[in-house]
Every structure is written in C-alpha cells, then in structure tokens.
mmCIF file of C-alpha atoms and ligand atoms in Angstrom:
data_model
loop_
_atom_site.group_PDB
_atom_site.id
_atom_site.type_symbol
_atom_site.label_atom_id
_atom_site.label_comp_id
_atom_site.label_asym_id
_atom_site.label_seq_id
_atom_site.Cartn_x
_atom_site.Cartn_y
_atom_site.Cartn_z
ATOM 1 C CA MET A 36 -7.600 -10.087 -0.645
ATOM 2 C CA GLN A 37 -9.738 -13.006 -1.690
ATOM 3 C CA ALA A 38 -13.358 -13.201 -0.560
ATOM 4 C CA ASN A 39 -13.659 -16.735 -1.884
ATOM 5 C CA LYS A 40 -10.761 -18.137 0.087
ATOM 6 C CA VAL A 41 -11.153 -20.255 3.232
ATOM 7 C CA TYR A 42 -8.336 -21.434 5.483
ATOM 8 C CA LEU A 43 -9.053 -24.408 7.734
ATOM 9 C CA ALA A 44 -7.048 -25.801 10.644
ATOM 10 C CA SER A 45 -7.564 -28.069 13.616
ATOM 11 C CA ASP A 46 -5.772 -30.073 16.244
ATOM 12 C CA HIS A 47 -6.287 -33.838 16.571
ATOM 13 C CA GLY A 48 -9.484 -33.347 18.612
ATOM 14 C CA GLY A 49 -10.962 -31.254 15.821
ATOM 15 C CA PHE A 50 -9.664 -33.267 12.888
ATOM 16 C CA LYS A 51 -12.940 -34.995 12.012
ATOM 17 C CA GLY A 52 -14.893 -31.755 12.251
ATOM 18 C CA LYS A 53 -12.348 -30.026 10.025
ATOM 19 C CA GLU A 54 -12.705 -32.759 7.412
ATOM 20 C CA ILE A 55 -16.493 -32.276 7.385
ATOM 21 C CA ALA A 56 -16.017 -28.513 7.042
ATOM 22 C CA LEU A 57 -13.431 -28.951 4.273
ATOM 23 C CA LYS A 58 -15.785 -31.169 2.252
ATOM 24 C CA TYR A 59 -18.627 -28.652 2.636
ATOM 25 C CA CYS A 60 -16.420 -25.686 1.690
ATOM 26 C CA LYS A 61 -15.078 -27.480 -1.384
ATOM 27 C CA GLU A 62 -18.597 -28.407 -2.473
ATOM 28 C CA ARG A 63 -19.572 -24.732 -2.185
ATOM 29 C CA GLY A 64 -16.750 -23.867 -4.526
ATOM 30 C CA PHE A 65 -14.541 -22.013 -2.057
ATOM 31 C CA ASP A 66 -10.816 -21.929 -2.652
ATOM 32 C CA CYS A 67 -9.782 -24.007 0.372
ATOM 33 C CA VAL A 68 -6.424 -24.198 2.114
ATOM 34 C CA ASP A 69 -6.104 -27.022 4.651
ATOM 35 C CA LEU A 70 -3.413 -26.107 7.179
ATOM 36 C CA GLY A 71 -3.656 -29.426 9.067
ATOM 37 C CA CYS A 72 -3.490 -31.298 11.264
ATOM 38 C CA ASN A 73 -3.595 -34.453 9.200
ATOM 39 C CA SER A 74 -4.649 -37.157 11.634
ATOM 40 C CA PRO A 75 -6.847 -37.602 14.704
ATOM 41 C CA GLU A 76 -4.298 -40.052 16.128
ATOM 42 C CA ILE A 77 -1.222 -37.857 16.507
ATOM 43 C CA SER A 78 -1.477 -35.425 19.411
ATOM 44 C CA VAL A 79 -0.613 -31.851 18.442
ATOM 45 C CA ASP A 80 -0.917 -28.418 20.081
ATOM 46 C CA TYR A 81 -3.867 -26.249 19.041
ATOM 47 C CA PRO A 82 -2.007 -22.866 19.325
ATOM 48 C CA ASP A 83 0.329 -23.926 16.500
ATOM 49 C CA PHE A 84 -2.645 -24.342 14.157
ATOM 50 C CA ALA A 85 -4.443 -21.194 15.274
ATOM 51 C CA ASN A 86 -1.234 -19.210 14.802
ATOM 52 C CA ALA A 87 -0.661 -20.648 11.326
ATOM 53 C CA LEU A 88 -4.175 -19.695 10.264
ATOM 54 C CA ALA A 89 -3.786 -16.195 11.740
ATOM 55 C CA ALA A 90 -0.555 -15.710 9.783
ATOM 56 C CA HIS A 91 -2.313 -16.555 6.525
ATOM 57 C CA LEU A 92 -5.252 -14.258 7.243
ATOM 58 C CA GLU A 93 -2.894 -11.388 7.959
ATOM 59 C CA ASN A 94 -1.824 -11.458 4.299
ATOM 60 C CA ASP A 95 -5.248 -12.310 2.959
ATOM 61 C CA LYS A 96 -7.651 -9.931 4.708
ATOM 62 C CA GLY A 97 -10.789 -10.819 2.716
ATOM 63 C CA ALA A 98 -10.465 -14.526 3.424
ATOM 64 C CA LYS A 99 -12.211 -16.454 6.186
ATOM 65 C CA GLY A 100 -11.019 -19.122 8.586
ATOM 66 C CA ILE A 101 -12.401 -22.243 10.209
ATOM 67 C CA LEU A 102 -10.775 -23.575 13.381
ATOM 68 C CA VAL A 103 -11.661 -26.758 15.229
ATOM 69 C CA CYS A 104 -10.309 -28.377 18.384
ATOM 70 C CA GLY A 105 -11.882 -30.807 20.831
ATOM 71 C CA SER A 106 -13.989 -28.192 22.594
ATOM 72 C CA GLY A 107 -13.334 -25.243 20.284
ATOM 73 C CA ILE A 108 -12.201 -23.285 23.321
ATOM 74 C CA GLY A 109 -8.407 -23.491 23.172
ATOM 75 C CA ILE A 110 -8.116 -22.849 19.469
ATOM 76 C CA SER A 111 -10.462 -19.831 19.615
ATOM 77 C CA ILE A 112 -8.566 -18.323 22.549
ATOM 78 C CA ALA A 113 -5.300 -18.744 20.646
ATOM 79 C CA ALA A 114 -6.711 -17.194 17.473
ATOM 80 C CA ASN A 115 -8.096 -14.166 19.312
ATOM 81 C CA ARG A 116 -4.618 -13.240 20.578
ATOM 82 C CA HIS A 117 -4.102 -11.864 17.071
ATOM 83 C CA LYS A 118 -5.442 -8.363 16.560
ATOM 84 C CA HIS A 119 -6.715 -8.942 13.036
ATOM 85 C CA ILE A 120 -8.699 -12.015 14.073
ATOM 86 C CA ARG A 121 -12.257 -11.995 15.348
ATOM 87 C CA CYS A 122 -12.790 -15.661 16.063
ATOM 88 C CA ALA A 123 -16.265 -16.713 17.226
ATOM 89 C CA LEU A 124 -16.671 -19.971 19.117
ATOM 90 C CA CYS A 125 -20.098 -21.105 17.969
ATOM 91 C CA HIS A 126 -22.384 -23.906 19.030
ATOM 92 C CA ASP A 127 -25.300 -23.716 16.640
ATOM 93 C CA GLU A 128 -26.766 -21.927 13.645
ATOM 94 C CA ASN A 129 -27.898 -18.897 15.668
ATOM 95 C CA THR A 130 -24.525 -18.164 17.246
ATOM 96 C CA ALA A 131 -22.829 -18.594 13.860
ATOM 97 C CA MET A 132 -25.319 -16.212 12.243
ATOM 98 C CA LEU A 133 -24.843 -13.596 14.999
ATOM 99 C CA SER A 134 -21.067 -13.906 14.787
ATOM 100 C CA ARG A 135 -21.297 -12.433 11.296
ATOM 101 C CA LEU A 136 -24.268 -10.099 11.744
ATOM 102 C CA HIS A 137 -23.039 -8.373 14.915
ATOM 103 C CA ASN A 138 -19.353 -9.252 15.289
ATOM 104 C CA ASP A 139 -18.118 -9.415 11.695
ATOM 105 C CA ALA A 140 -16.243 -12.563 12.701
ATOM 106 C CA ASN A 141 -13.621 -13.573 10.176
ATOM 107 C CA VAL A 142 -13.015 -16.948 11.807
ATOM 108 C CA LEU A 143 -15.537 -19.552 12.919
ATOM 109 C CA ALA A 144 -14.463 -21.975 15.649
ATOM 110 C CA PHE A 145 -16.422 -24.966 16.847
ATOM 111 C CA SER A 146 -16.027 -28.122 18.878
ATOM 112 C CA GLY A 147 -15.054 -31.230 16.952
ATOM 113 C CA ARG A 148 -16.120 -33.474 19.808
ATOM 114 C CA PHE A 149 -19.571 -32.071 20.481
ATOM 115 C CA SER A 150 -20.759 -31.098 16.997
ATOM 116 C CA ASP A 151 -22.282 -33.584 14.579
ATOM 117 C CA GLU A 152 -22.236 -33.193 10.807
ATOM 118 C CA LYS A 153 -25.682 -31.608 10.660
ATOM 119 C CA MET A 154 -24.712 -28.964 13.236
ATOM 120 C CA ILE A 155 -21.417 -28.251 11.517
ATOM 121 C CA ILE A 156 -23.063 -27.679 8.154
ATOM 122 C CA ALA A 157 -25.763 -25.480 9.712
ATOM 123 C CA MET A 158 -23.072 -23.351 11.383
ATOM 124 C CA LEU A 159 -21.017 -23.085 8.196
ATOM 125 C CA ARG A 160 -24.029 -22.132 6.111
ATOM 126 C CA ALA A 161 -25.022 -19.400 8.592
ATOM 127 C CA PHE A 162 -21.431 -18.148 8.835
ATOM 128 C CA PHE A 163 -20.903 -17.871 5.085
ATOM 129 C CA ASP A 164 -24.370 -16.627 4.164
ATOM 130 C CA THR A 165 -24.770 -13.840 6.731
ATOM 131 C CA GLN A 166 -23.505 -10.339 6.026
ATOM 132 C CA PHE A 167 -22.222 -7.966 8.715
ATOM 133 C CA GLU A 168 -24.894 -5.447 9.723
ATOM 134 C CA GLY A 169 -22.470 -2.580 10.396
ATOM 135 C CA GLY A 170 -23.836 0.564 12.082
ATOM 136 C CA ARG A 171 -23.706 0.385 15.891
ATOM 137 C CA HIS A 172 -21.913 -2.958 15.632
ATOM 138 C CA GLN A 173 -19.013 -1.384 13.750
ATOM 139 C CA ARG A 174 -18.645 1.163 16.585
ATOM 140 C CA ARG A 175 -18.372 -1.691 19.078
ATOM 141 C CA ILE A 176 -15.881 -3.585 16.954
ATOM 142 C CA ASP A 177 -13.772 -0.436 16.716
ATOM 143 C CA LYS A 178 -13.498 -0.521 20.537
ATOM 144 C CA LEU A 179 -12.107 -4.050 20.643
HETATM 145 C C1 RB5 B 446 -6.924 -31.750 23.156
HETATM 146 O O1 RB5 B 446 -6.998 -32.903 23.933
HETATM 147 C C2 RB5 B 446 -7.908 -30.703 23.669
HETATM 148 O O2 RB5 B 446 -7.462 -30.184 24.870
HETATM 149 C C3 RB5 B 446 -8.118 -29.633 22.646
HETATM 150 O O3 RB5 B 446 -8.581 -30.197 21.462
HETATM 151 C C4 RB5 B 446 -9.111 -28.548 22.999
HETATM 152 O O4 RB5 B 446 -10.318 -29.093 23.430
HETATM 153 C C5 RB5 B 446 -8.614 -27.483 23.886
HETATM 154 O O5 RB5 B 446 -9.286 -26.485 24.186
#
C-alpha cells in the first residue's frame, strides 16, 4: 500500500491529457507509473487500459489512478466494473473535489478532448488535496 503512488493510463483520445497529468504528478513528487498508451496516433481500446490500471490498484490499495479517454466516459465505465475501483468522471475542480470529499474516489477520469491544461491541473490539485469526509458518506459507499 503506497499513498504516494499514482498509476496513469489512457487511450489514444486521452493521450495528451495523460501526458499533462503525468508531468504534473511527477512535479508533485508522486511515484508515477505510466501504463500507456504511448501515442495519440495509434488507435487502441480504452477497456484494456482501464483494466490494466484496475489490476495494479488491486495490489496497491493506497495508490490512486488517473484515466483519460476522448470523453472520459468509456474509460470510467470500464474502470467501475471493478469492485475495488471508485472512478469519478470529473469535469472541473468542484466535481474533482467532491469525488474525494463525498465518494472517496480512488481514480479520477477526465476527457482528454474537452479539458485544457488549466482545467486538468485544477482537477488534479483538487483530487489529490481533498480528504474523504467519512461519516454519512462512508455509509453510502458501503452500499455500493
Ligand atoms: C475513441 O475514439 C473514443 O471513443 C474514446 O476515447 C472515448 O471517448 C470513449 O468513451
């Protein structure tokens, strides 16, 4: 269990967003593991990358994940098929903050096509800097 560890993955549509996230996470001093993909030009299938990230988180429960595809939708759906994943598809700083505060999300997903660098960094900062509130929110999570 490593609280300082971040796994990142994307499909081709999310590649550029993943690269921005990777740079930010490295600058923050996180231990980063880039699970691909490695190019925006080669078409790949987002479930393969969501599943790879989920497999790593299963053995590394304290770690967090970042997933990016074109819209963020497909890759978040795929990730949430895994019971140990609470993947939040976020669009801005507020949704990223609430994903931690209320949902104890362990994976942040966002759109690579509709998020600019400023938005991505704002979401990452909120995701990493917000602690889970617990209490009534834990009860709700227990019912998932
Ligand atoms: C790939 O073209 C695109 O469908 C994918 O990145 C994502 O947006 C799916 O939800």
